[in-house]
């Protein structure tokens, strides 16, 4: 059995009953739980350092999406979003704005705990060297270097940052605005066409077939995602 050794979890949820149940289930599994009823309180607590955040999408003071983005600006912590909205668009959006997983209400607390554990197992932190598709593409973040079929690929720092961000989260959809934030460190509307230009350049350098990219896929109406298959260690 995997033990969670008192890892700290922040539960952001305004519905007391739900928060209490989630807290009880998590504490039974040895987690230490802090509860915040508002987004503002949640943000003020972040500095305490949490292993994972469970975030309700519908809060009285702030939209869950905004909290999620605010957390992502400064903290690399896994986020599970609790949502009552269940249609596909909202799910994609939920993941696109930086949540790592989502659970639709009403949910089984047991399932939520299982997701928490799964996510914590996965979240071991990014590796320095990422390798994909049987070594076809390699990203070395210690040297800001990429290699395609063992040949060096010259990427600009911006292109490298973009590719690295996407490659560290295979399958996760990023909006153009999020990617702008990766490059500039802040949101800047109107910059998103530049993202398209960067992606086009990166594709030119790393894709065998730019019309059918193996790595950087467009998610229409949303943004981009990385679809390379990570190699085992
Ligand atoms: Ca709520």
mmCIF file of C-alpha atoms and ligand atoms in Angstrom, residues 13-15 56-60 105, ligand 1:
data_model
loop_
_atom_site.group_PDB
_atom_site.id
_atom_site.type_symbol
_atom_site.label_atom_id
_atom_site.label_comp_id
_atom_site.label_asym_id
_atom_site.label_seq_id
_atom_site.Cartn_x
_atom_site.Cartn_y
_atom_site.Cartn_z
ATOM 1 C CA UNK A 13 -14.706 24.446 -1.633
ATOM 2 C CA UNK A 14 -17.479 26.708 -0.366
ATOM 3 C CA UNK A 15 -19.989 23.927 0.275
ATOM 4 C CA UNK A 56 -14.111 23.756 -6.753
ATOM 5 C CA UNK A 57 -14.955 25.497 -10.013
ATOM 6 C CA UNK A 58 -17.907 27.425 -8.552
ATOM 7 C CA UNK A 59 -16.848 29.624 -5.669
ATOM 8 C CA UNK A 60 -18.595 32.708 -4.305
ATOM 9 C CA UNK A 105 -20.107 16.427 -9.023
HETATM 10 CA CA1 LIG B 1 -19.224 25.626 -4.995
#
